[in-house]
């Protein structure tokens, strides 16, 4: 059965009832039913194979809709064979919402939200998939003076956004990150390059700090964690034989003005007029 929506938790939530679902900031939620405007029936996206599949009611005002990262076109018709897949028609224009699985896109089609095989859709060459950014809400600074910020992680860039209209986000190259470690619920990131600095991000839990650290370190390796993998240039083969270059030595002619007797084996004895 297709999903109704795909949303992200913008606040943590602790259940007050047995049919509710606990949320952490940044959790991706697959919405199964949204008949109630205030409470959504949701299933948390499983990140690790050993994580349990959990679902329940979540407050709608604690979530936000995840925006598409690009558009695609259906190459073939597809009928779902498993839950959470959706229908696809040939030539249908679809929205790609997630691109972190090697074989499947999370997409929005005419049939609803759900997984479709990557081999069944085509992303136009003129519109390559945008680099997906994983967003995390963290606190920056000491607890009493901590500032709530949004941390954006993608393969090329780490973004530190204060969410203030008058302050532009700070952007750092992922390749300039020299250290990314977790101690309890604090994530420390050291950055070199042209803007050397160190950030201490206070996270909601040790698990959340580990999750952000995994995302950053995966981006540093160019792997999938909410992003497309980096294109690794192929090494060029050396030519079978290198061309031989011939050096030409320039020559000049001169006339000797005075006699000279050599004093060393490297010198030449000459006479006037030579």
mmCIF file of C-alpha atoms in Angstrom:
data_model
loop_
_atom_site.group_PDB
_atom_site.id
_atom_site.type_symbol
_atom_site.label_atom_id
_atom_site.label_comp_id
_atom_site.label_asym_id
_atom_site.label_seq_id
_atom_site.Cartn_x
_atom_site.Cartn_y
_atom_site.Cartn_z
ATOM 1 C CA UNK A 1 0.000 0.000 0.000
ATOM 2 C CA UNK A 2 1.515 3.383 -0.977
ATOM 3 C CA UNK A 3 2.387 5.905 1.696
ATOM 4 C CA UNK A 4 0.440 9.117 2.210
ATOM 5 C CA UNK A 5 3.479 11.354 2.803
ATOM 6 C CA UNK A 6 7.131 11.307 3.782
ATOM 7 C CA UNK A 7 7.936 13.704 6.622
ATOM 8 C CA UNK A 8 10.794 14.579 8.994
ATOM 9 C CA UNK A 9 10.596 15.113 12.758
ATOM 10 C CA UNK A 10 11.578 18.689 13.616
ATOM 11 C CA UNK A 11 11.164 18.146 17.374
ATOM 12 C CA UNK A 12 11.679 15.172 19.649
ATOM 13 C CA UNK A 13 8.524 13.653 21.109
ATOM 14 C CA UNK A 14 7.964 11.358 24.090
ATOM 15 C CA UNK A 15 4.749 9.283 23.861
ATOM 16 C CA UNK A 16 2.028 9.967 26.392
ATOM 17 C CA UNK A 17 -0.013 6.943 25.320
ATOM 18 C CA UNK A 18 0.644 3.387 24.204
ATOM 19 C CA UNK A 19 -0.459 3.960 20.611
ATOM 20 C CA UNK A 20 1.925 6.885 20.092
ATOM 21 C CA UNK A 21 5.411 6.764 18.546
ATOM 22 C CA UNK A 22 8.543 8.256 20.098
ATOM 23 C CA UNK A 23 10.456 10.605 17.810
ATOM 24 C CA UNK A 24 13.926 12.098 17.712
ATOM 25 C CA UNK A 25 14.746 15.270 15.828
ATOM 26 C CA UNK A 26 15.652 14.334 12.270
ATOM 27 C CA UNK A 27 13.770 11.014 12.178
ATOM 28 C CA UNK A 28 12.293 10.265 8.744
ATOM 29 C CA UNK A 29 8.653 9.237 9.024
ATOM 30 C CA UNK A 30 6.589 7.306 6.496
ATOM 31 C CA UNK A 31 3.001 8.531 6.966
ATOM 32 C CA UNK A 32 0.403 5.761 6.694
ATOM 33 C CA UNK A 33 -2.702 7.842 7.467
ATOM 34 C CA UNK A 34 -3.348 11.582 7.789
ATOM 35 C CA UNK A 35 -7.132 11.645 8.214
ATOM 36 C CA UNK A 36 -6.623 13.458 11.527
ATOM 37 C CA UNK A 37 -5.082 16.884 10.899
ATOM 38 C CA UNK A 38 -3.424 16.905 14.332
ATOM 39 C CA UNK A 39 -2.208 13.304 14.661
ATOM 40 C CA UNK A 40 -0.529 11.254 11.929
ATOM 41 C CA UNK A 41 -0.199 7.489 11.799
ATOM 42 C CA UNK A 42 3.507 7.101 11.065
ATOM 43 C CA UNK A 43 6.210 4.489 10.659
ATOM 44 C CA UNK A 44 9.786 5.444 11.465
ATOM 45 C CA UNK A 45 12.276 4.821 8.657
ATOM 46 C CA UNK A 46 14.650 2.000 9.591
ATOM 47 C CA UNK A 47 18.295 3.062 9.190
ATOM 48 C CA UNK A 48 20.010 -0.136 10.301
ATOM 49 C CA UNK A 49 19.013 -3.696 9.473
ATOM 50 C CA UNK A 50 18.848 -4.614 13.172
ATOM 51 C CA UNK A 51 16.548 -1.721 14.120
ATOM 52 C CA UNK A 52 12.934 -2.691 14.881
ATOM 53 C CA UNK A 53 10.107 -1.423 12.695
ATOM 54 C CA UNK A 54 7.980 0.887 14.854
ATOM 55 C CA UNK A 55 4.832 2.813 14.093
ATOM 56 C CA UNK A 56 2.252 4.860 15.960
ATOM 57 C CA UNK A 57 0.620 8.254 16.231
ATOM 58 C CA UNK A 58 2.778 11.394 16.115
ATOM 59 C CA UNK A 59 1.769 15.066 16.506
ATOM 60 C CA UNK A 60 1.620 16.688 13.055
ATOM 61 C CA UNK A 61 3.055 19.977 14.337
ATOM 62 C CA UNK A 62 6.255 18.158 15.326
ATOM 63 C CA UNK A 63 6.954 17.213 11.682
ATOM 64 C CA UNK A 64 7.545 18.780 8.279
ATOM 65 C CA UNK A 65 7.048 17.493 4.747
ATOM 66 C CA UNK A 66 10.278 16.428 3.031
ATOM 67 C CA UNK A 67 10.694 18.299 -0.244
ATOM 68 C CA UNK A 68 11.593 16.460 -3.482
ATOM 69 C CA UNK A 69 15.247 16.529 -4.503
ATOM 70 C CA UNK A 70 14.621 16.210 -8.257
ATOM 71 C CA UNK A 71 12.179 15.068 -10.951
ATOM 72 C CA UNK A 72 12.230 11.869 -13.003
ATOM 73 C CA UNK A 73 10.322 10.202 -15.836
ATOM 74 C CA UNK A 74 8.910 6.683 -15.857
ATOM 75 C CA UNK A 75 10.514 4.362 -18.409
ATOM 76 C CA UNK A 76 8.209 1.398 -17.762
ATOM 77 C CA UNK A 77 4.971 0.567 -15.976
ATOM 78 C CA UNK A 78 5.468 -0.846 -12.479
ATOM 79 C CA UNK A 79 2.977 -2.481 -10.132
ATOM 80 C CA UNK A 80 3.857 -2.789 -6.427
ATOM 81 C CA UNK A 81 4.694 -6.236 -5.114
ATOM 82 C CA UNK A 82 5.456 -5.241 -1.518
ATOM 83 C CA UNK A 83 4.133 -2.779 1.042
ATOM 84 C CA UNK A 84 5.520 0.770 0.802
ATOM 85 C CA UNK A 85 5.976 0.491 -2.971
ATOM 86 C CA UNK A 86 3.880 2.597 -5.358
ATOM 87 C CA UNK A 87 2.640 2.375 -8.936
ATOM 88 C CA UNK A 88 4.529 3.887 -11.849
ATOM 89 C CA UNK A 89 3.379 4.544 -15.409
ATOM 90 C CA UNK A 90 5.529 4.883 -18.495
ATOM 91 C CA UNK A 91 6.269 8.566 -19.319
ATOM 92 C CA UNK A 92 4.849 9.656 -15.946
ATOM 93 C CA UNK A 93 6.588 12.633 -14.303
ATOM 94 C CA UNK A 94 7.463 11.790 -10.688
ATOM 95 C CA UNK A 95 9.124 13.527 -7.729
ATOM 96 C CA UNK A 96 12.185 11.854 -6.201
ATOM 97 C CA UNK A 97 12.133 12.277 -2.428
ATOM 98 C CA UNK A 98 14.990 10.012 -1.280
ATOM 99 C CA UNK A 99 18.006 8.618 -3.087
ATOM 100 C CA UNK A 100 19.912 6.746 -0.371
ATOM 101 C CA UNK A 101 19.254 3.168 -1.573
ATOM 102 C CA UNK A 102 21.342 1.705 -4.406
ATOM 103 C CA UNK A 103 18.330 0.091 -6.135
ATOM 104 C CA UNK A 104 15.216 2.045 -5.128
ATOM 105 C CA UNK A 105 13.980 5.632 -5.131
ATOM 106 C CA UNK A 106 11.450 6.917 -2.623
ATOM 107 C CA UNK A 107 9.164 8.772 -5.022
ATOM 108 C CA UNK A 108 5.845 10.547 -5.273
ATOM 109 C CA UNK A 109 3.821 9.234 -8.227
ATOM 110 C CA UNK A 110 0.180 9.444 -9.212
ATOM 111 C CA UNK A 111 -0.341 6.423 -6.997
ATOM 112 C CA UNK A 112 1.118 8.111 -3.908
ATOM 113 C CA UNK A 113 4.407 8.017 -2.065
ATOM 114 C CA UNK A 114 6.426 4.810 -2.180
ATOM 115 C CA UNK A 115 9.461 2.973 -3.501
ATOM 116 C CA UNK A 116 10.027 2.479 -7.241
ATOM 117 C CA UNK A 117 12.953 0.638 -8.883
ATOM 118 C CA UNK A 118 15.691 2.969 -10.059
ATOM 119 C CA UNK A 119 15.942 0.997 -13.297
ATOM 120 C CA UNK A 120 12.327 1.937 -14.119
ATOM 121 C CA UNK A 121 12.837 5.728 -14.105
ATOM 122 C CA UNK A 122 15.131 8.167 -15.828
ATOM 123 C CA UNK A 123 16.404 11.478 -14.523
ATOM 124 C CA UNK A 124 16.964 13.849 -17.463
ATOM 125 C CA UNK A 125 20.604 14.564 -18.211
ATOM 126 C CA UNK A 126 19.897 18.277 -18.018
ATOM 127 C CA UNK A 127 18.655 17.821 -14.468
ATOM 128 C CA UNK A 128 20.970 15.527 -12.500
ATOM 129 C CA UNK A 129 19.913 14.540 -8.990
ATOM 130 C CA UNK A 130 20.565 17.381 -6.592
ATOM 131 C CA UNK A 131 22.904 16.549 -3.737
ATOM 132 C CA UNK A 132 20.582 15.658 -0.887
ATOM 133 C CA UNK A 133 21.341 17.406 2.384
ATOM 134 C CA UNK A 134 20.633 15.666 5.678
ATOM 135 C CA UNK A 135 19.449 18.223 8.246
ATOM 136 C CA UNK A 136 19.929 17.928 12.008
ATOM 137 C CA UNK A 137 18.739 20.291 14.743
ATOM 138 C CA UNK A 138 21.478 20.701 17.373
ATOM 139 C CA UNK A 139 22.636 23.198 19.983
ATOM 140 C CA UNK A 140 25.873 25.126 19.507
ATOM 141 C CA UNK A 141 27.877 26.351 22.501
ATOM 142 C CA UNK A 142 27.684 25.901 26.251
ATOM 143 C CA UNK A 143 24.357 24.815 27.661
ATOM 144 C CA UNK A 144 23.372 28.121 29.336
ATOM 145 C CA UNK A 145 24.207 30.162 26.234
ATOM 146 C CA UNK A 146 23.609 27.463 23.630
ATOM 147 C CA UNK A 147 22.068 28.493 20.321
ATOM 148 C CA UNK A 148 19.721 26.238 18.377
ATOM 149 C CA UNK A 149 21.056 25.745 14.852
ATOM 150 C CA UNK A 150 20.481 23.521 11.842
ATOM 151 C CA UNK A 151 23.403 21.378 10.729
ATOM 152 C CA UNK A 152 23.335 20.387 7.054
ATOM 153 C CA UNK A 153 25.477 17.460 5.862
ATOM 154 C CA UNK A 154 26.144 16.573 2.222
ATOM 155 C CA UNK A 155 29.074 15.137 0.287
ATOM 156 C CA UNK A 156 30.567 18.480 -0.761
ATOM 157 C CA UNK A 157 29.543 20.739 2.111
ATOM 158 C CA UNK A 158 28.920 21.057 5.858
ATOM 159 C CA UNK A 159 26.439 23.871 6.552
ATOM 160 C CA UNK A 160 26.006 25.560 9.938
ATOM 161 C CA UNK A 161 22.820 27.618 9.827
ATOM 162 C CA UNK A 162 21.780 29.868 12.732
ATOM 163 C CA UNK A 163 18.285 30.170 11.173
ATOM 164 C CA UNK A 164 18.517 33.966 11.463
ATOM 165 C CA UNK A 165 17.497 35.990 8.413
ATOM 166 C CA UNK A 166 20.303 38.506 8.929
ATOM 167 C CA UNK A 167 23.049 35.896 9.366
ATOM 168 C CA UNK A 168 24.018 33.834 6.301
ATOM 169 C CA UNK A 169 24.774 30.119 6.834
ATOM 170 C CA UNK A 170 28.418 29.163 7.232
ATOM 171 C CA UNK A 171 29.642 26.642 4.670
ATOM 172 C CA UNK A 172 32.694 24.399 4.970
ATOM 173 C CA UNK A 173 34.120 21.867 2.548
ATOM 174 C CA UNK A 174 33.627 18.317 3.808
ATOM 175 C CA UNK A 175 37.212 17.587 2.730
ATOM 176 C CA UNK A 176 38.497 20.200 5.198
ATOM 177 C CA UNK A 177 37.113 18.299 8.201
ATOM 178 C CA UNK A 178 40.096 16.875 10.063
ATOM 179 C CA UNK A 179 38.311 15.408 13.088
ATOM 180 C CA UNK A 180 34.787 14.288 13.947
ATOM 181 C CA UNK A 181 34.361 12.610 17.345
ATOM 182 C CA UNK A 182 31.571 11.967 19.834
ATOM 183 C CA UNK A 183 31.777 12.178 23.627
ATOM 184 C CA UNK A 184 28.468 11.408 25.300
ATOM 185 C CA UNK A 185 25.968 13.719 23.551
ATOM 186 C CA UNK A 186 28.554 16.234 22.292
ATOM 187 C CA UNK A 187 29.809 16.056 18.709
ATOM 188 C CA UNK A 188 33.146 17.813 18.150
ATOM 189 C CA UNK A 189 34.058 18.759 14.589
ATOM 190 C CA UNK A 190 37.457 20.256 13.741
ATOM 191 C CA UNK A 191 37.804 22.012 10.398
ATOM 192 C CA UNK A 192 40.999 23.096 8.654
ATOM 193 C CA UNK A 193 41.363 24.749 5.267
ATOM 194 C CA UNK A 194 41.017 28.502 4.844
ATOM 195 C CA UNK A 195 38.627 28.847 7.809
ATOM 196 C CA UNK A 196 40.107 26.687 10.595
ATOM 197 C CA UNK A 197 37.667 26.342 13.472
ATOM 198 C CA UNK A 198 36.199 23.869 15.964
ATOM 199 C CA UNK A 199 32.522 23.284 16.736
ATOM 200 C CA UNK A 200 31.017 21.544 19.756
ATOM 201 C CA UNK A 201 27.478 20.508 18.868
ATOM 202 C CA UNK A 202 25.211 19.473 21.756
ATOM 203 C CA UNK A 203 22.829 16.746 20.542
ATOM 204 C CA UNK A 204 19.661 15.359 22.094
ATOM 205 C CA UNK A 205 21.384 12.072 22.953
ATOM 206 C CA UNK A 206 24.528 10.044 22.420
ATOM 207 C CA UNK A 207 22.702 8.070 19.749
ATOM 208 C CA UNK A 208 21.806 11.240 17.843
ATOM 209 C CA UNK A 209 25.425 12.469 18.070
ATOM 210 C CA UNK A 210 26.646 9.110 16.720
ATOM 211 C CA UNK A 211 24.112 9.288 13.888
ATOM 212 C CA UNK A 212 25.291 12.764 12.829
ATOM 213 C CA UNK A 213 28.926 11.670 13.142
ATOM 214 C CA UNK A 214 28.223 8.659 10.908
ATOM 215 C CA UNK A 215 26.607 10.960 8.345
ATOM 216 C CA UNK A 216 29.567 13.366 8.323
ATOM 217 C CA UNK A 217 32.181 10.617 8.133
ATOM 218 C CA UNK A 218 30.272 8.842 5.366
ATOM 219 C CA UNK A 219 30.135 12.120 3.423
ATOM 220 C CA UNK A 220 33.894 12.469 3.912
ATOM 221 C CA UNK A 221 34.307 9.046 2.294
ATOM 222 C CA UNK A 222 31.907 9.982 -0.524
ATOM 223 C CA UNK A 223 29.361 7.358 0.506
ATOM 224 C CA UNK A 224 25.555 7.398 0.645
ATOM 225 C CA UNK A 225 24.059 8.925 3.761
ATOM 226 C CA UNK A 226 21.286 11.023 2.380
ATOM 227 C CA UNK A 227 23.513 11.997 -0.523
ATOM 228 C CA UNK A 228 24.595 10.902 -3.920
ATOM 229 C CA UNK A 229 28.043 9.233 -4.012
ATOM 230 C CA UNK A 230 30.837 11.322 -5.382
ATOM 231 C CA UNK A 231 31.989 10.706 -8.935
ATOM 232 C CA UNK A 232 35.469 9.241 -8.615
ATOM 233 C CA UNK A 233 37.615 10.090 -11.637
ATOM 234 C CA UNK A 234 39.226 7.092 -13.298
ATOM 235 C CA UNK A 235 43.005 7.028 -13.514
ATOM 236 C CA UNK A 236 44.296 7.582 -17.031
ATOM 237 C CA UNK A 237 46.513 4.890 -18.505
ATOM 238 C CA UNK A 238 50.016 5.902 -19.415
ATOM 239 C CA UNK A 239 50.850 5.687 -23.135
ATOM 240 C CA UNK A 240 52.507 2.439 -24.238
ATOM 241 C CA UNK A 241 55.714 4.240 -25.044
ATOM 242 C CA UNK A 242 56.795 7.723 -24.171
ATOM 243 C CA UNK A 243 58.045 9.862 -27.070
ATOM 244 C CA UNK A 244 61.749 10.594 -27.041
ATOM 245 C CA UNK A 245 62.512 14.282 -26.907
ATOM 246 C CA UNK A 246 65.714 15.544 -28.533
ATOM 247 C CA UNK A 247 67.454 18.520 -26.964
ATOM 248 C CA UNK A 248 69.027 20.970 -29.362
ATOM 249 C CA UNK A 249 71.984 22.956 -28.017
ATOM 250 C CA UNK A 250 72.308 26.446 -29.404
ATOM 251 C CA UNK A 251 75.763 27.388 -30.778
ATOM 252 C CA UNK A 252 77.450 30.811 -31.020
ATOM 253 C CA UNK A 253 80.703 31.941 -32.689
ATOM 254 C CA UNK A 254 83.167 34.458 -31.170
ATOM 255 C CA UNK A 255 86.657 35.837 -31.853
ATOM 256 C CA UNK A 256 89.401 35.873 -29.192
ATOM 257 C CA UNK A 257 90.686 39.340 -28.387
ATOM 258 C CA UNK A 258 93.629 38.343 -26.158
ATOM 259 C CA UNK A 259 95.918 35.387 -25.587
ATOM 260 C CA UNK A 260 94.969 33.129 -22.677
ATOM 261 C CA UNK A 261 96.966 30.282 -21.092
ATOM 262 C CA UNK A 262 94.894 27.732 -19.246
ATOM 263 C CA UNK A 263 95.626 26.995 -15.566
ATOM 264 C CA UNK A 264 93.171 24.130 -15.195
ATOM 265 C CA UNK A 265 92.201 20.990 -17.085
ATOM 266 C CA UNK A 266 88.716 22.412 -17.690
ATOM 267 C CA UNK A 267 90.105 25.565 -19.341
ATOM 268 C CA UNK A 268 91.183 26.075 -22.977
ATOM 269 C CA UNK A 269 94.332 27.827 -24.133
ATOM 270 C CA UNK A 270 93.599 30.346 -26.897
ATOM 271 C CA UNK A 271 95.490 32.918 -28.935
ATOM 272 C CA UNK A 272 94.447 36.319 -30.175
ATOM 273 C CA UNK A 273 92.379 36.001 -33.345
ATOM 274 C CA UNK A 274 91.149 32.440 -32.660
#
